[in-house]
Amino acid sequence: RTSDALARKTRRFCAMLGVAELTCVSAAVPDWVAGDALPFGGLLSIEVWRPAWMRHVTLTSDSSVAVKALDKNDSIPPATVAALRARLSAQGGKCVTGEHVSFPITVAADGERVATADVSIECRAPSSSALMAFLDGDGSVQTAAVVRPPASCANPFRVLVALHGTGVSARSSADSYKFKPRGA
């Protein structure tokens, strides 16, 4: 009864503010590099907010990209933003450079569909930067941008680490570094 009263109060508060009953957005989404079998890093994060309890939360997708939740039997308290982590796998084929692979992910609680997050993964050329997804030390899914060395690079690969965070996205930071042959 206490949680029902809290849910009613939260709904009234949301109505006063003009906020939706439920929000669901894709937060950390990797790119898919043309020729690779699955999205870079194979992880995804969906942020969910709802004024009522969500128990036994599951993620599903009926598309060419399969989704498997990393978190088992999640319960999300009312009015809490939660990041639901998932592993992605391709159900067939590879992507084509420039293509956007779009698919819905259904969020269900107690066996009932409560929201759908529309996810779009960009297919990038192997020679361009790409966002990869990884599990951070705190368990959250984060993204980082990677620029692969050119195929013509005969010397041992060197690694350049560029830290961002001052209003520059990971992709913009990576795109600022380009290969330039000596003497060019």
Tab-separated table of C-alpha atoms in Angstrom:
chain	number	residue	atom	x	y	z
A	1	ARG	CA	0.000	0.000	0.000
A	2	THR	CA	2.847	2.373	0.778
A	3	SER	CA	4.359	1.814	-2.683
A	4	ASP	CA	0.918	2.361	-4.302
A	5	ALA	CA	0.541	5.680	-2.449
A	6	LEU	CA	4.065	6.689	-3.507
A	7	ALA	CA	3.285	5.759	-7.121
A	8	ARG	CA	0.084	7.899	-7.039
A	9	LYS	CA	1.993	10.870	-5.574
A	10	THR	CA	4.726	10.448	-8.162
A	11	ARG	CA	2.152	10.326	-10.998
A	12	ARG	CA	0.509	13.547	-9.720
A	13	PHE	CA	3.937	15.198	-9.457
A	14	CYS	CA	4.791	14.064	-13.009
A	15	ALA	CA	1.477	15.429	-14.279
A	16	MET	CA	2.186	18.802	-12.609
A	17	LEU	CA	5.599	18.964	-14.279
A	18	GLY	CA	4.300	17.660	-17.595
A	19	VAL	CA	6.669	14.672	-17.433
A	20	ALA	CA	5.799	11.383	-19.140
A	21	GLU	CA	4.727	8.357	-17.112
A	22	LEU	CA	7.695	6.445	-18.486
A	23	THR	CA	10.858	7.307	-20.329
A	24	CYS	CA	13.101	4.807	-22.052
A	25	VAL	CA	16.134	5.829	-24.117
A	26	SER	CA	19.206	4.099	-25.450
A	27	ALA	CA	22.224	5.585	-23.681
A	28	ALA	CA	25.481	3.834	-24.569
A	29	VAL	CA	25.217	2.545	-28.131
A	30	PRO	CA	28.238	1.184	-30.030
A	31	ASP	CA	28.919	1.459	-33.763
A	32	TRP	CA	29.079	-1.518	-36.079
A	33	VAL	CA	32.211	-1.671	-38.244
A	34	ALA	CA	31.588	-2.934	-41.790
A	35	GLY	CA	32.871	-6.493	-42.105
A	36	ASP	CA	32.619	-7.252	-38.370
A	37	ALA	CA	30.214	-9.949	-37.178
A	38	LEU	CA	28.652	-7.874	-34.368
A	39	PRO	CA	28.492	-4.311	-33.020
A	40	PHE	CA	31.827	-3.074	-31.618
A	41	GLY	CA	32.113	-4.278	-28.014
A	42	GLY	CA	28.737	-6.024	-28.205
A	43	LEU	CA	27.244	-4.080	-25.275
A	44	LEU	CA	24.380	-1.622	-24.939
A	45	SER	CA	22.776	0.415	-22.168
A	46	ILE	CA	19.100	1.446	-21.951
A	47	GLU	CA	18.051	4.095	-19.427
A	48	VAL	CA	14.568	3.605	-17.952
A	49	TRP	CA	12.527	5.855	-15.648
A	50	ARG	CA	9.025	5.124	-14.373
A	51	PRO	CA	7.019	6.470	-11.397
A	52	ALA	CA	5.979	2.951	-10.291
A	53	TRP	CA	7.912	-0.164	-9.250
A	54	MET	CA	9.310	-2.302	-12.042
A	55	ARG	CA	10.029	-5.842	-10.934
A	56	HIS	CA	11.488	-8.739	-12.916
A	57	VAL	CA	12.645	-6.413	-15.698
A	58	THR	CA	13.543	-8.063	-19.006
A	59	LEU	CA	14.817	-6.852	-22.384
A	60	THR	CA	13.887	-8.483	-25.698
A	61	SER	CA	14.216	-7.751	-29.404
A	62	ASP	CA	12.557	-9.388	-32.396
A	63	SER	CA	15.022	-8.223	-35.035
A	64	SER	CA	18.304	-9.071	-36.722
A	65	VAL	CA	20.105	-8.070	-33.500
A	66	ALA	CA	19.520	-10.295	-30.461
A	67	VAL	CA	19.566	-8.735	-26.987
A	68	LYS	CA	20.501	-10.570	-23.792
A	69	ALA	CA	20.179	-8.702	-20.487
A	70	LEU	CA	23.305	-8.749	-18.323
A	71	ASP	CA	21.328	-8.027	-15.154
A	72	LYS	CA	19.190	-10.842	-13.772
A	73	ASN	CA	15.813	-10.270	-12.114
A	74	ASP	CA	16.197	-6.507	-11.771
A	75	SER	CA	13.805	-4.531	-9.607
A	76	ILE	CA	13.721	-0.780	-10.100
A	77	PRO	CA	12.163	1.421	-7.376
A	78	PRO	CA	9.678	4.183	-8.291
A	79	ALA	CA	11.041	7.431	-9.765
A	80	THR	CA	14.530	5.989	-10.233
A	81	VAL	CA	16.597	6.231	-13.400
A	82	ALA	CA	18.159	2.837	-14.030
A	83	ALA	CA	20.581	1.752	-16.726
A	84	LEU	CA	19.765	-1.719	-18.015
A	85	ARG	CA	22.791	-3.421	-19.545
A	86	ALA	CA	22.572	-5.859	-22.432
A	87	ARG	CA	24.825	-7.908	-24.710
A	88	LEU	CA	24.166	-7.708	-28.447
A	89	SER	CA	24.648	-10.401	-31.062
A	90	ALA	CA	23.890	-10.409	-34.769
A	91	GLN	CA	21.364	-12.967	-35.975
A	92	GLY	CA	22.743	-12.979	-39.480
A	93	GLY	CA	24.738	-10.969	-41.956
A	94	LYS	CA	27.027	-8.006	-41.612
A	95	CYS	CA	26.345	-4.331	-42.036
A	96	VAL	CA	27.106	-2.075	-45.006
A	97	THR	CA	29.067	1.179	-44.538
A	98	GLY	CA	26.720	4.140	-44.062
A	99	GLU	CA	23.773	1.954	-43.101
A	100	HIS	CA	21.879	2.500	-39.854
A	101	VAL	CA	20.728	-0.751	-38.281
A	102	SER	CA	17.594	0.180	-36.333
A	103	PHE	CA	15.652	-2.125	-34.059
A	104	PRO	CA	13.292	-1.865	-31.082
A	105	ILE	CA	14.135	-3.239	-27.654
A	106	THR	CA	11.124	-4.081	-25.521
A	107	VAL	CA	11.355	-3.443	-21.784
A	108	ALA	CA	8.993	-5.620	-19.747
A	109	ALA	CA	8.262	-5.700	-16.011
A	110	ASP	CA	6.405	-8.561	-14.345
A	111	GLY	CA	5.843	-10.056	-17.791
A	112	GLU	CA	4.082	-6.965	-19.220
A	113	ARG	CA	5.528	-4.663	-21.856
A	114	VAL	CA	6.132	-1.242	-20.278
A	115	ALA	CA	8.233	0.518	-22.914
A	116	THR	CA	10.141	0.268	-26.154
A	117	ALA	CA	13.526	1.840	-26.798
A	118	ASP	CA	14.302	2.519	-30.437
A	119	VAL	CA	17.989	1.784	-31.016
A	120	SER	CA	19.959	2.805	-34.088
A	121	ILE	CA	23.491	1.513	-34.627
A	122	GLU	CA	25.585	3.191	-37.300
A	123	CYS	CA	27.691	1.052	-39.638
A	124	ARG	CA	31.103	2.695	-40.022
A	125	ALA	CA	33.912	2.072	-42.523
A	126	PRO	CA	36.939	0.216	-41.085
A	127	SER	CA	39.066	3.291	-41.890
A	128	SER	CA	36.909	5.707	-39.847
A	129	SER	CA	36.500	6.111	-36.098
A	130	ALA	CA	34.006	3.872	-34.355
A	131	LEU	CA	32.353	3.914	-30.950
A	132	MET	CA	32.927	0.778	-28.914
A	133	ALA	CA	31.070	-0.187	-25.767
A	134	PHE	CA	32.729	-1.610	-22.661
A	135	LEU	CA	31.912	-2.392	-19.038
A	136	ASP	CA	33.432	0.255	-16.782
A	137	GLY	CA	34.847	-0.564	-13.341
A	138	ASP	CA	31.558	0.492	-11.721
A	139	GLY	CA	29.600	-1.952	-13.911
A	140	SER	CA	28.080	0.693	-16.185
A	141	VAL	CA	28.251	0.471	-19.967
A	142	GLN	CA	30.426	3.271	-21.377
A	143	THR	CA	31.565	4.183	-24.876
A	144	ALA	CA	34.978	5.079	-26.225
A	145	ALA	CA	36.006	5.935	-29.775
A	146	VAL	CA	38.686	3.977	-31.595
A	147	VAL	CA	40.594	4.721	-34.783
A	148	ARG	CA	42.145	1.623	-36.305
A	149	PRO	CA	45.663	1.908	-37.754
A	150	PRO	CA	45.805	2.020	-41.558
A	151	ALA	CA	46.285	-1.318	-43.327
A	152	SER	CA	49.477	0.057	-44.932
A	153	CYS	CA	51.132	0.548	-41.529
A	154	ALA	CA	54.130	-1.849	-41.554
A	155	ASN	CA	55.718	-0.705	-38.277
A	156	PRO	CA	54.563	-2.033	-34.922
A	157	PHE	CA	51.399	-0.221	-33.942
A	158	ARG	CA	51.672	2.647	-31.548
A	159	VAL	CA	48.792	3.587	-29.317
A	160	LEU	CA	47.555	7.104	-28.759
A	161	VAL	CA	45.282	7.625	-25.786
A	162	ALA	CA	43.270	10.834	-25.889
A	163	LEU	CA	41.120	11.679	-22.897
A	164	HIS	CA	37.984	13.707	-23.488
A	165	GLY	CA	35.290	15.072	-21.251
A	166	THR	CA	35.285	18.821	-21.652
A	167	GLY	CA	32.185	18.956	-23.808
A	168	VAL	CA	33.774	16.967	-26.628
A	169	SER	CA	32.212	13.618	-27.486
A	170	ALA	CA	34.353	10.491	-27.788
A	171	ARG	CA	33.698	10.356	-31.553
A	172	SER	CA	34.614	14.031	-32.104
A	173	SER	CA	37.825	13.531	-30.146
A	174	ALA	CA	38.790	10.458	-32.208
A	175	ASP	CA	37.837	12.140	-35.492
A	176	SER	CA	40.333	14.907	-34.798
A	177	TYR	CA	43.210	12.411	-35.306
A	178	LYS	CA	43.894	11.374	-38.889
A	179	PHE	CA	46.719	9.366	-40.482
A	180	LYS	CA	49.103	11.428	-42.564
A	181	PRO	CA	51.892	9.662	-44.517
A	182	ARG	CA	55.424	11.017	-43.981
A	183	GLY	CA	56.350	13.751	-46.397
A	184	ALA	CA	52.733	14.475	-47.308
